[in-house]
C-alpha cells in the first residue's frame, strides 16, 4: 500500500514539473527581455507555442531515420522517469526503481545520447555540428556530475537519492567541507546541463539555428521543446532535492505534501531567477573555451572527493 502511495506521489511530482516547465522557461524569457530593455513575450507564451506546434503536422526529412522520429519521445519519457524519482515533494524517493543515483545518471545520459544522435540522423549540417558539441559537453560535464553525486552518496552510505537527501536534511555532517564542495561542483554541472548562456553551445540559436532541432517541425518539435523545458526543470529539481531538501514532506499526508509542492515551486522559481541573472550578464563562450570553466568544476569535484576521503 505504501509503495502504491509513493508511486502516486511520484506521478503527481512528474506532472507538476511537466506542467511547470513551460512557465519557468517563459519567466526566463521575460527576464531576458527586461535585461535587454525590451517588452518581451507574455510569461505564458511558451504554453501557446507548444499548443500551436502540437496541433501541426510534422515534416520529416528524406534522410532521417528511426532515431530522428523517436528521439522526442525518448527524451520526454526519460525526463519524466527522473522527475518521478527525485526527492522533491518528499524527503525520500517516490519511485525506488529509478530513484537510484546510477539509474538517474543513465537516464540523463540516454536523453543526451539520443539528442545528439538525432542531430546526426537528421542529415542537416547544423544538426551534425550541434551533435558534436553536445557530445563534447557531455564528456566535459558528466564526470563532474557523477563525481559530485558519488561524494554525497559515499558520505550517506547509499546510492538511493532519498537516503542521500535525508542525510543532508538531517543536519550538518562530519564531512561538511566535502558536502559543500560537492554542492558547488554539482551546481555548475546543473547550470551546464540546463544549456544556459554562456554554455548553450549545442543549440546556439544565432550560430547553429538550434543545432539538432533544425529539421524538426510540428508535433515532434513541440514534444522536443517540451522535453528540453522539462530537462531544465528536472535538473534544477534534482539539485534542490539533494542539496536543498528543506520544505519536503517527511510523511505521506495531504497538507504536508501540498506545502511541499508550494515550497518546491518557490525554490525552482528562485533557481531560475538566479540562472537568468547569470546568463543575461554573460556572452556565449567560444566552443574551444568551454573546457576552461568545466576544469574549474572538475577541480571542485575532485577536491570534494579528497575531502570525503579525509573526513572533513
PDB file of C-alpha atoms in Angstrom:
ATOM      1  CA  UNK A   1       0.000   0.000   0.000  1.00  0.00           C
ATOM      2  CA  UNK A   2       2.755   2.417   0.932  1.00  0.00           C
ATOM      3  CA  UNK A   3       4.599   1.648  -2.310  1.00  0.00           C
ATOM      4  CA  UNK A   4       1.468   2.454  -4.322  1.00  0.00           C
ATOM      5  CA  UNK A   5       1.004   5.756  -2.472  1.00  0.00           C
ATOM      6  CA  UNK A   6       4.631   6.690  -3.059  1.00  0.00           C
ATOM      7  CA  UNK A   7       4.214   5.861  -6.743  1.00  0.00           C
ATOM      8  CA  UNK A   8       1.224   8.228  -6.886  1.00  0.00           C
ATOM      9  CA  UNK A   9       3.371  10.936  -5.294  1.00  0.00           C
ATOM     10  CA  UNK A  10       5.986  10.310  -7.980  1.00  0.00           C
ATOM     11  CA  UNK A  11       3.396  10.602 -10.751  1.00  0.00           C
ATOM     12  CA  UNK A  12       1.993  13.803  -9.230  1.00  0.00           C
ATOM     13  CA  UNK A  13       5.503  15.222  -8.909  1.00  0.00           C
ATOM     14  CA  UNK A  14       6.308  14.403 -12.549  1.00  0.00           C
ATOM     15  CA  UNK A  15       3.062  16.013 -13.742  1.00  0.00           C
ATOM     16  CA  UNK A  16       3.762  19.098 -11.619  1.00  0.00           C
ATOM     17  CA  UNK A  17       7.219  19.532 -13.147  1.00  0.00           C
ATOM     18  CA  UNK A  18       5.902  18.796 -16.651  1.00  0.00           C
ATOM     19  CA  UNK A  19       3.226  21.489 -16.376  1.00  0.00           C
ATOM     20  CA  UNK A  20       5.526  23.936 -14.602  1.00  0.00           C
ATOM     21  CA  UNK A  21       8.414  23.655 -17.086  1.00  0.00           C
ATOM     22  CA  UNK A  22       6.995  25.986 -19.806  1.00  0.00           C
ATOM     23  CA  UNK A  23       6.111  28.572 -17.138  1.00  0.00           C
ATOM     24  CA  UNK A  24       9.676  28.661 -15.804  1.00  0.00           C
ATOM     25  CA  UNK A  25      11.004  28.898 -19.355  1.00  0.00           C
ATOM     26  CA  UNK A  26       8.602  31.759 -20.044  1.00  0.00           C
ATOM     27  CA  UNK A  27       9.765  33.517 -16.888  1.00  0.00           C
ATOM     28  CA  UNK A  28      13.353  33.270 -18.137  1.00  0.00           C
ATOM     29  CA  UNK A  29      12.324  34.771 -21.486  1.00  0.00           C
ATOM     30  CA  UNK A  30      10.561  37.670 -19.779  1.00  0.00           C
ATOM     31  CA  UNK A  31      13.591  38.399 -17.593  1.00  0.00           C
ATOM     32  CA  UNK A  32      15.890  38.267 -20.619  1.00  0.00           C
ATOM     33  CA  UNK A  33      13.685  40.788 -22.403  1.00  0.00           C
ATOM     34  CA  UNK A  34      13.747  43.107 -19.377  1.00  0.00           C
ATOM     35  CA  UNK A  35      17.539  42.925 -19.263  1.00  0.00           C
ATOM     36  CA  UNK A  36      17.601  43.868 -22.957  1.00  0.00           C
ATOM     37  CA  UNK A  37      15.172  46.765 -22.367  1.00  0.00           C
ATOM     38  CA  UNK A  38      12.510  45.026 -24.466  1.00  0.00           C
ATOM     39  CA  UNK A  39       8.875  44.353 -23.675  1.00  0.00           C
ATOM     40  CA  UNK A  40       9.260  40.665 -24.451  1.00  0.00           C
ATOM     41  CA  UNK A  41       6.647  37.915 -24.776  1.00  0.00           C
ATOM     42  CA  UNK A  42       3.967  37.151 -22.170  1.00  0.00           C
ATOM     43  CA  UNK A  43       5.073  34.774 -19.443  1.00  0.00           C
ATOM     44  CA  UNK A  44       2.622  32.137 -20.771  1.00  0.00           C
ATOM     45  CA  UNK A  45       3.886  32.382 -24.353  1.00  0.00           C
ATOM     46  CA  UNK A  46       5.635  29.005 -24.240  1.00  0.00           C
ATOM     47  CA  UNK A  47       2.320  27.279 -23.483  1.00  0.00           C
ATOM     48  CA  UNK A  48       0.811  28.919 -26.575  1.00  0.00           C
ATOM     49  CA  UNK A  49       3.801  27.982 -28.713  1.00  0.00           C
ATOM     50  CA  UNK A  50       3.651  24.366 -27.560  1.00  0.00           C
ATOM     51  CA  UNK A  51      -0.088  24.232 -28.218  1.00  0.00           C
ATOM     52  CA  UNK A  52       0.376  25.510 -31.776  1.00  0.00           C
ATOM     53  CA  UNK A  53       3.246  23.127 -32.510  1.00  0.00           C
ATOM     54  CA  UNK A  54       1.455  20.074 -31.101  1.00  0.00           C
ATOM     55  CA  UNK A  55      -1.544  20.814 -33.338  1.00  0.00           C
ATOM     56  CA  UNK A  56       0.543  20.980 -36.525  1.00  0.00           C
ATOM     57  CA  UNK A  57       1.662  18.197 -38.823  1.00  0.00           C
ATOM     58  CA  UNK A  58       5.359  17.408 -38.930  1.00  0.00           C
ATOM     59  CA  UNK A  59       7.589  17.251 -41.981  1.00  0.00           C
ATOM     60  CA  UNK A  60      10.269  14.563 -41.791  1.00  0.00           C
ATOM     61  CA  UNK A  61      13.433  14.970 -43.899  1.00  0.00           C
ATOM     62  CA  UNK A  62      14.017  12.291 -46.516  1.00  0.00           C
ATOM     63  CA  UNK A  63      17.410  11.457 -44.968  1.00  0.00           C
ATOM     64  CA  UNK A  64      16.007  10.995 -41.447  1.00  0.00           C
ATOM     65  CA  UNK A  65      15.720   7.549 -39.900  1.00  0.00           C
ATOM     66  CA  UNK A  66      14.041   5.909 -36.929  1.00  0.00           C
ATOM     67  CA  UNK A  67      16.239   7.682 -34.366  1.00  0.00           C
ATOM     68  CA  UNK A  68      15.088  11.075 -35.656  1.00  0.00           C
ATOM     69  CA  UNK A  69      11.450  10.063 -35.169  1.00  0.00           C
ATOM     70  CA  UNK A  70      11.688   8.514 -31.699  1.00  0.00           C
ATOM     71  CA  UNK A  71      14.087  10.973 -30.031  1.00  0.00           C
ATOM     72  CA  UNK A  72      11.427  13.482 -28.823  1.00  0.00           C
ATOM     73  CA  UNK A  73       9.559  10.655 -27.101  1.00  0.00           C
ATOM     74  CA  UNK A  74      12.717   9.105 -25.620  1.00  0.00           C
ATOM     75  CA  UNK A  75      13.828  12.455 -24.192  1.00  0.00           C
ATOM     76  CA  UNK A  76      10.406  13.224 -22.720  1.00  0.00           C
ATOM     77  CA  UNK A  77       9.961   9.763 -21.170  1.00  0.00           C
ATOM     78  CA  UNK A  78      13.499   9.730 -19.738  1.00  0.00           C
ATOM     79  CA  UNK A  79      12.990  13.104 -18.065  1.00  0.00           C
ATOM     80  CA  UNK A  80       9.574  12.054 -16.716  1.00  0.00           C
ATOM     81  CA  UNK A  81      11.170   8.980 -15.124  1.00  0.00           C
ATOM     82  CA  UNK A  82      13.800  11.178 -13.482  1.00  0.00           C
ATOM     83  CA  UNK A  83      11.065  13.581 -12.354  1.00  0.00           C
ATOM     84  CA  UNK A  84       9.246  10.698 -10.649  1.00  0.00           C
ATOM     85  CA  UNK A  85      12.396   9.616  -8.798  1.00  0.00           C
ATOM     86  CA  UNK A  86      13.570  12.970  -7.413  1.00  0.00           C
ATOM     87  CA  UNK A  87      13.057  13.520  -3.661  1.00  0.00           C
ATOM     88  CA  UNK A  88      11.214  16.790  -4.270  1.00  0.00           C
ATOM     89  CA  UNK A  89       7.815  16.585  -2.599  1.00  0.00           C
ATOM     90  CA  UNK A  90       9.116  14.107  -0.024  1.00  0.00           C
ATOM     91  CA  UNK A  91      12.471  13.534   1.621  1.00  0.00           C
ATOM     92  CA  UNK A  92      12.515  10.030   0.132  1.00  0.00           C
ATOM     93  CA  UNK A  93      12.487   8.946  -3.491  1.00  0.00           C
ATOM     94  CA  UNK A  94       8.890   8.162  -4.550  1.00  0.00           C
ATOM     95  CA  UNK A  95       9.955   5.516  -7.089  1.00  0.00           C
ATOM     96  CA  UNK A  96      12.765   3.322  -5.830  1.00  0.00           C
ATOM     97  CA  UNK A  97      13.344   1.650  -9.219  1.00  0.00           C
ATOM     98  CA  UNK A  98      14.554   4.899 -10.811  1.00  0.00           C
ATOM     99  CA  UNK A  99      15.479   6.604  -7.544  1.00  0.00           C
ATOM    100  CA  UNK A 100      18.958   5.154  -7.592  1.00  0.00           C
ATOM    101  CA  UNK A 101      21.814   7.522  -8.359  1.00  0.00           C
ATOM    102  CA  UNK A 102      23.186   5.296 -11.117  1.00  0.00           C
ATOM    103  CA  UNK A 103      19.771   4.958 -12.799  1.00  0.00           C
ATOM    104  CA  UNK A 104      19.279   8.740 -12.811  1.00  0.00           C
ATOM    105  CA  UNK A 105      22.723   9.319 -14.341  1.00  0.00           C
ATOM    106  CA  UNK A 106      21.984   6.787 -17.073  1.00  0.00           C
ATOM    107  CA  UNK A 107      18.593   8.364 -17.811  1.00  0.00           C
ATOM    108  CA  UNK A 108      20.231  11.763 -18.274  1.00  0.00           C
ATOM    109  CA  UNK A 109      22.881  10.151 -20.482  1.00  0.00           C
ATOM    110  CA  UNK A 110      20.174   8.375 -22.506  1.00  0.00           C
ATOM    111  CA  UNK A 111      18.387  11.648 -23.239  1.00  0.00           C
ATOM    112  CA  UNK A 112      21.610  13.394 -24.203  1.00  0.00           C
ATOM    113  CA  UNK A 113      22.757  10.456 -26.363  1.00  0.00           C
ATOM    114  CA  UNK A 114      19.535  10.418 -28.388  1.00  0.00           C
ATOM    115  CA  UNK A 115      19.541  14.227 -28.604  1.00  0.00           C
ATOM    116  CA  UNK A 116      22.996  14.171 -30.205  1.00  0.00           C
ATOM    117  CA  UNK A 117      22.176  11.156 -32.378  1.00  0.00           C
ATOM    118  CA  UNK A 118      19.039  12.868 -33.697  1.00  0.00           C
ATOM    119  CA  UNK A 119      21.170  15.768 -34.937  1.00  0.00           C
ATOM    120  CA  UNK A 120      23.353  13.370 -36.914  1.00  0.00           C
ATOM    121  CA  UNK A 121      20.361  11.370 -38.179  1.00  0.00           C
ATOM    122  CA  UNK A 122      18.608  14.499 -39.467  1.00  0.00           C
ATOM    123  CA  UNK A 123      21.083  14.860 -42.335  1.00  0.00           C
ATOM    124  CA  UNK A 124      21.497  18.561 -41.567  1.00  0.00           C
ATOM    125  CA  UNK A 125      24.918  20.173 -41.357  1.00  0.00           C
ATOM    126  CA  UNK A 126      23.764  22.343 -38.439  1.00  0.00           C
ATOM    127  CA  UNK A 127      22.358  19.284 -36.678  1.00  0.00           C
ATOM    128  CA  UNK A 128      25.633  17.413 -37.083  1.00  0.00           C
ATOM    129  CA  UNK A 129      27.696  20.271 -35.664  1.00  0.00           C
ATOM    130  CA  UNK A 130      25.279  20.645 -32.755  1.00  0.00           C
ATOM    131  CA  UNK A 131      25.512  16.897 -32.090  1.00  0.00           C
ATOM    132  CA  UNK A 132      29.320  17.080 -31.959  1.00  0.00           C
ATOM    133  CA  UNK A 133      29.130  19.948 -29.485  1.00  0.00           C
ATOM    134  CA  UNK A 134      26.562  18.105 -27.383  1.00  0.00           C
ATOM    135  CA  UNK A 135      28.763  15.030 -27.048  1.00  0.00           C
ATOM    136  CA  UNK A 136      31.793  17.176 -26.229  1.00  0.00           C
ATOM    137  CA  UNK A 137      29.887  18.951 -23.463  1.00  0.00           C
ATOM    138  CA  UNK A 138      28.750  15.560 -22.164  1.00  0.00           C
ATOM    139  CA  UNK A 139      32.362  14.411 -21.912  1.00  0.00           C
ATOM    140  CA  UNK A 140      33.230  17.596 -20.007  1.00  0.00           C
ATOM    141  CA  UNK A 141      30.191  17.750 -17.732  1.00  0.00           C
ATOM    142  CA  UNK A 142      29.158  14.204 -16.878  1.00  0.00           C
ATOM    143  CA  UNK A 143      32.321  13.362 -14.880  1.00  0.00           C
ATOM    144  CA  UNK A 144      31.670  16.449 -12.730  1.00  0.00           C
ATOM    145  CA  UNK A 145      28.054  15.421 -12.155  1.00  0.00           C
ATOM    146  CA  UNK A 146      28.926  11.796 -11.427  1.00  0.00           C
ATOM    147  CA  UNK A 147      31.817  12.559  -9.071  1.00  0.00           C
ATOM    148  CA  UNK A 148      29.940  15.217  -7.065  1.00  0.00           C
ATOM    149  CA  UNK A 149      26.966  12.875  -6.615  1.00  0.00           C
ATOM    150  CA  UNK A 150      29.293   9.989  -5.789  1.00  0.00           C
ATOM    151  CA  UNK A 151      30.819  12.048  -2.964  1.00  0.00           C
ATOM    152  CA  UNK A 152      27.471  12.660  -1.232  1.00  0.00           C
ATOM    153  CA  UNK A 153      26.467   9.036  -1.872  1.00  0.00           C
ATOM    154  CA  UNK A 154      29.698   7.914  -0.239  1.00  0.00           C
ATOM    155  CA  UNK A 155      29.009  10.111   2.782  1.00  0.00           C
ATOM    156  CA  UNK A 156      25.400   8.880   3.046  1.00  0.00           C
ATOM    157  CA  UNK A 157      26.398   5.247   2.582  1.00  0.00           C
ATOM    158  CA  UNK A 158      23.831   4.683  -0.163  1.00  0.00           C
ATOM    159  CA  UNK A 159      23.184   5.476  -3.826  1.00  0.00           C
ATOM    160  CA  UNK A 160      19.460   5.981  -3.201  1.00  0.00           C
ATOM    161  CA  UNK A 161      18.540   9.627  -3.792  1.00  0.00           C
ATOM    162  CA  UNK A 162      16.080   9.613  -0.903  1.00  0.00           C
ATOM    163  CA  UNK A 163      18.695   8.355   1.560  1.00  0.00           C
ATOM    164  CA  UNK A 164      21.203  10.957   0.332  1.00  0.00           C
ATOM    165  CA  UNK A 165      18.634  13.737   0.629  1.00  0.00           C
ATOM    166  CA  UNK A 166      17.576  12.587   4.113  1.00  0.00           C
ATOM    167  CA  UNK A 167      21.188  12.515   5.317  1.00  0.00           C
ATOM    168  CA  UNK A 168      21.708  16.123   4.218  1.00  0.00           C
ATOM    169  CA  UNK A 169      18.277  17.124   5.567  1.00  0.00           C
ATOM    170  CA  UNK A 170      19.194  15.670   8.980  1.00  0.00           C
ATOM    171  CA  UNK A 171      21.766  18.402   9.557  1.00  0.00           C
ATOM    172  CA  UNK A 172      25.480  19.132   9.317  1.00  0.00           C
ATOM    173  CA  UNK A 173      27.581  16.083   8.535  1.00  0.00           C
ATOM    174  CA  UNK A 174      31.094  15.445   9.874  1.00  0.00           C
ATOM    175  CA  UNK A 175      32.396  15.933   6.316  1.00  0.00           C
ATOM    176  CA  UNK A 176      30.844  19.379   5.870  1.00  0.00           C
ATOM    177  CA  UNK A 177      33.622  20.649   3.572  1.00  0.00           C
ATOM    178  CA  UNK A 178      33.222  17.673   1.234  1.00  0.00           C
ATOM    179  CA  UNK A 179      29.449  18.203   1.044  1.00  0.00           C
ATOM    180  CA  UNK A 180      29.870  21.933   0.388  1.00  0.00           C
ATOM    181  CA  UNK A 181      32.406  21.380  -2.397  1.00  0.00           C
ATOM    182  CA  UNK A 182      30.221  18.671  -3.941  1.00  0.00           C
ATOM    183  CA  UNK A 183      27.312  21.116  -3.876  1.00  0.00           C
ATOM    184  CA  UNK A 184      29.374  23.777  -5.675  1.00  0.00           C
ATOM    185  CA  UNK A 185      30.531  21.296  -8.320  1.00  0.00           C
ATOM    186  CA  UNK A 186      27.031  19.922  -8.878  1.00  0.00           C
ATOM    187  CA  UNK A 187      25.599  23.450  -9.084  1.00  0.00           C
ATOM    188  CA  UNK A 188      27.924  24.133 -12.001  1.00  0.00           C
ATOM    189  CA  UNK A 189      27.064  20.780 -13.596  1.00  0.00           C
ATOM    190  CA  UNK A 190      23.377  21.669 -13.220  1.00  0.00           C
ATOM    191  CA  UNK A 191      23.926  25.021 -14.926  1.00  0.00           C
ATOM    192  CA  UNK A 192      25.719  23.373 -17.847  1.00  0.00           C
ATOM    193  CA  UNK A 193      23.149  20.572 -18.109  1.00  0.00           C
ATOM    194  CA  UNK A 194      20.377  23.164 -18.408  1.00  0.00           C
ATOM    195  CA  UNK A 195      22.055  24.586 -21.524  1.00  0.00           C
ATOM    196  CA  UNK A 196      22.016  28.225 -20.487  1.00  0.00           C
ATOM    197  CA  UNK A 197      24.349  31.029 -21.554  1.00  0.00           C
ATOM    198  CA  UNK A 198      27.313  31.155 -21.694  1.00  0.00           C
ATOM    199  CA  UNK A 199      27.279  27.388 -22.342  1.00  0.00           C
ATOM    200  CA  UNK A 200      24.314  26.845 -24.690  1.00  0.00           C
ATOM    201  CA  UNK A 201      26.792  25.684 -27.308  1.00  0.00           C
ATOM    202  CA  UNK A 202      24.877  22.775 -28.826  1.00  0.00           C
ATOM    203  CA  UNK A 203      21.707  24.718 -29.759  1.00  0.00           C
ATOM    204  CA  UNK A 204      23.330  28.183 -30.232  1.00  0.00           C
ATOM    205  CA  UNK A 205      20.382  29.840 -31.981  1.00  0.00           C
ATOM    206  CA  UNK A 206      22.433  32.601 -33.616  1.00  0.00           C
ATOM    207  CA  UNK A 207      25.110  30.201 -34.899  1.00  0.00           C
ATOM    208  CA  UNK A 208      23.596  26.777 -35.486  1.00  0.00           C
ATOM    209  CA  UNK A 209      19.870  27.515 -35.785  1.00  0.00           C
ATOM    210  CA  UNK A 210      19.211  25.414 -32.661  1.00  0.00           C
ATOM    211  CA  UNK A 211      21.524  22.605 -33.763  1.00  0.00           C
ATOM    212  CA  UNK A 212      19.874  19.154 -33.518  1.00  0.00           C
ATOM    213  CA  UNK A 213      16.415  20.790 -33.576  1.00  0.00           C
ATOM    214  CA  UNK A 214      16.967  22.326 -37.030  1.00  0.00           C
ATOM    215  CA  UNK A 215      14.986  19.778 -39.045  1.00  0.00           C
ATOM    216  CA  UNK A 216      12.182  19.212 -36.537  1.00  0.00           C
ATOM    217  CA  UNK A 217       8.744  20.700 -37.081  1.00  0.00           C
ATOM    218  CA  UNK A 218       5.153  20.414 -35.955  1.00  0.00           C
ATOM    219  CA  UNK A 219       4.210  17.976 -33.197  1.00  0.00           C
ATOM    220  CA  UNK A 220       7.709  16.467 -32.965  1.00  0.00           C
ATOM    221  CA  UNK A 221       9.257  19.908 -32.438  1.00  0.00           C
ATOM    222  CA  UNK A 222       6.659  20.689 -29.774  1.00  0.00           C
ATOM    223  CA  UNK A 223       7.423  17.463 -27.900  1.00  0.00           C
ATOM    224  CA  UNK A 224      11.167  18.083 -28.269  1.00  0.00           C
ATOM    225  CA  UNK A 225      10.924  21.604 -26.858  1.00  0.00           C
ATOM    226  CA  UNK A 226       8.694  20.415 -24.025  1.00  0.00           C
ATOM    227  CA  UNK A 227      11.223  17.696 -23.258  1.00  0.00           C
ATOM    228  CA  UNK A 228      14.043  20.250 -23.152  1.00  0.00           C
ATOM    229  CA  UNK A 229      11.981  22.547 -20.902  1.00  0.00           C
ATOM    230  CA  UNK A 230      11.327  19.570 -18.627  1.00  0.00           C
ATOM    231  CA  UNK A 231      15.010  18.636 -18.635  1.00  0.00           C
ATOM    232  CA  UNK A 232      15.929  22.111 -17.362  1.00  0.00           C
ATOM    233  CA  UNK A 233      13.292  21.930 -14.632  1.00  0.00           C
ATOM    234  CA  UNK A 234      14.163  18.359 -13.611  1.00  0.00           C
ATOM    235  CA  UNK A 235      17.881  19.169 -13.438  1.00  0.00           C
ATOM    236  CA  UNK A 236      17.190  22.118 -11.144  1.00  0.00           C
ATOM    237  CA  UNK A 237      14.787  19.996  -9.060  1.00  0.00           C
ATOM    238  CA  UNK A 238      17.437  17.271  -8.720  1.00  0.00           C
ATOM    239  CA  UNK A 239      19.915  19.800  -7.352  1.00  0.00           C
ATOM    240  CA  UNK A 240      17.322  21.130  -4.905  1.00  0.00           C
ATOM    241  CA  UNK A 241      16.131  17.663  -3.899  1.00  0.00           C
ATOM    242  CA  UNK A 242      19.620  16.506  -2.947  1.00  0.00           C
ATOM    243  CA  UNK A 243      21.378  19.602  -1.636  1.00  0.00           C
ATOM    244  CA  UNK A 244      18.482  21.882  -0.559  1.00  0.00           C
ATOM    245  CA  UNK A 245      15.818  19.443   0.690  1.00  0.00           C
ATOM    246  CA  UNK A 246      14.257  21.918   3.132  1.00  0.00           C
ATOM    247  CA  UNK A 247      10.469  22.053   2.841  1.00  0.00           C
ATOM    248  CA  UNK A 248       9.988  18.475   1.616  1.00  0.00           C
ATOM    249  CA  UNK A 249       7.357  16.391   3.390  1.00  0.00           C
ATOM    250  CA  UNK A 250       8.672  13.754   5.782  1.00  0.00           C
ATOM    251  CA  UNK A 251       5.461  11.681   5.684  1.00  0.00           C
ATOM    252  CA  UNK A 252       2.596  10.920   3.338  1.00  0.00           C
ATOM    253  CA  UNK A 253      -0.217  13.325   4.251  1.00  0.00           C
ATOM    254  CA  UNK A 254      -2.226  15.792   2.122  1.00  0.00           C
ATOM    255  CA  UNK A 255      -1.287  19.004   3.970  1.00  0.00           C
ATOM    256  CA  UNK A 256       2.494  18.394   4.196  1.00  0.00           C
ATOM    257  CA  UNK A 257       2.541  17.343   0.536  1.00  0.00           C
ATOM    258  CA  UNK A 258       0.621  20.468  -0.524  1.00  0.00           C
ATOM    259  CA  UNK A 259       3.014  22.688   1.431  1.00  0.00           C
ATOM    260  CA  UNK A 260       5.962  20.788  -0.049  1.00  0.00           C
ATOM    261  CA  UNK A 261       4.604  21.423  -3.557  1.00  0.00           C
ATOM    262  CA  UNK A 262       4.392  25.167  -2.866  1.00  0.00           C
ATOM    263  CA  UNK A 263       7.916  25.219  -1.417  1.00  0.00           C
ATOM    264  CA  UNK A 264       9.277  23.244  -4.383  1.00  0.00           C
ATOM    265  CA  UNK A 265       7.744  25.699  -6.852  1.00  0.00           C
ATOM    266  CA  UNK A 266       9.186  28.663  -4.928  1.00  0.00           C
ATOM    267  CA  UNK A 267      12.643  27.067  -4.827  1.00  0.00           C
ATOM    268  CA  UNK A 268      12.530  26.396  -8.565  1.00  0.00           C
ATOM    269  CA  UNK A 269      11.491  29.990  -9.244  1.00  0.00           C
ATOM    270  CA  UNK A 270      14.454  31.228  -7.191  1.00  0.00           C
ATOM    271  CA  UNK A 271      16.858  28.916  -9.063  1.00  0.00           C
ATOM    272  CA  UNK A 272      15.592  30.095 -12.443  1.00  0.00           C
ATOM    273  CA  UNK A 273      15.812  33.727 -11.322  1.00  0.00           C
ATOM    274  CA  UNK A 274      19.449  33.265 -10.310  1.00  0.00           C
ATOM    275  CA  UNK A 275      20.267  31.451 -13.547  1.00  0.00           C
ATOM    276  CA  UNK A 276      18.555  34.176 -15.576  1.00  0.00           C
ATOM    277  CA  UNK A 277      20.666  36.800 -13.818  1.00  0.00           C
ATOM    278  CA  UNK A 278      23.831  34.860 -14.644  1.00  0.00           C
ATOM    279  CA  UNK A 279      23.030  34.115 -18.270  1.00  0.00           C
ATOM    280  CA  UNK A 280      21.980  37.680 -19.031  1.00  0.00           C
ATOM    281  CA  UNK A 281      25.206  39.156 -17.710  1.00  0.00           C
ATOM    282  CA  UNK A 282      27.496  36.925 -19.804  1.00  0.00           C
ATOM    283  CA  UNK A 283      28.117  36.360 -23.501  1.00  0.00           C
ATOM    284  CA  UNK A 284      28.262  32.922 -25.077  1.00  0.00           C
ATOM    285  CA  UNK A 285      31.673  31.333 -24.746  1.00  0.00           C
ATOM    286  CA  UNK A 286      33.671  30.218 -27.726  1.00  0.00           C
ATOM    287  CA  UNK A 287      33.334  26.466 -28.059  1.00  0.00           C
ATOM    288  CA  UNK A 288      37.058  25.894 -27.529  1.00  0.00           C
ATOM    289  CA  UNK A 289      36.969  27.980 -24.330  1.00  0.00           C
ATOM    290  CA  UNK A 290      34.271  25.913 -22.624  1.00  0.00           C
ATOM    291  CA  UNK A 291      36.759  23.392 -21.236  1.00  0.00           C
ATOM    292  CA  UNK A 292      38.287  26.083 -19.008  1.00  0.00           C
ATOM    293  CA  UNK A 293      35.113  26.523 -16.951  1.00  0.00           C
ATOM    294  CA  UNK A 294      34.451  22.809 -16.730  1.00  0.00           C
ATOM    295  CA  UNK A 295      38.021  22.328 -15.496  1.00  0.00           C
ATOM    296  CA  UNK A 296      37.206  24.567 -12.517  1.00  0.00           C
ATOM    297  CA  UNK A 297      34.097  22.499 -11.753  1.00  0.00           C
ATOM    298  CA  UNK A 298      36.055  19.259 -12.127  1.00  0.00           C
ATOM    299  CA  UNK A 299      38.656  20.598  -9.697  1.00  0.00           C
ATOM    300  CA  UNK A 300      35.900  21.342  -7.170  1.00  0.00           C
ATOM    301  CA  UNK A 301      34.512  17.813  -7.574  1.00  0.00           C
ATOM    302  CA  UNK A 302      37.962  16.266  -7.116  1.00  0.00           C
ATOM    303  CA  UNK A 303      38.529  18.430  -4.052  1.00  0.00           C
ATOM    304  CA  UNK A 304      35.195  17.259  -2.630  1.00  0.00           C
ATOM    305  CA  UNK A 305      36.245  13.647  -3.187  1.00  0.00           C
ATOM    306  CA  UNK A 306      39.574  14.279  -1.444  1.00  0.00           C
ATOM    307  CA  UNK A 307      37.776  15.944   1.487  1.00  0.00           C
ATOM    308  CA  UNK A 308      35.392  12.987   1.778  1.00  0.00           C
ATOM    309  CA  UNK A 309      38.306  10.553   1.957  1.00  0.00           C
ATOM    310  CA  UNK A 310      39.922  12.733   4.626  1.00  0.00           C
ATOM    311  CA  UNK A 311      36.617  13.010   6.514  1.00  0.00           C
ATOM    312  CA  UNK A 312      36.497  16.825   6.501  1.00  0.00           C
TER     313      UNK A 312
END
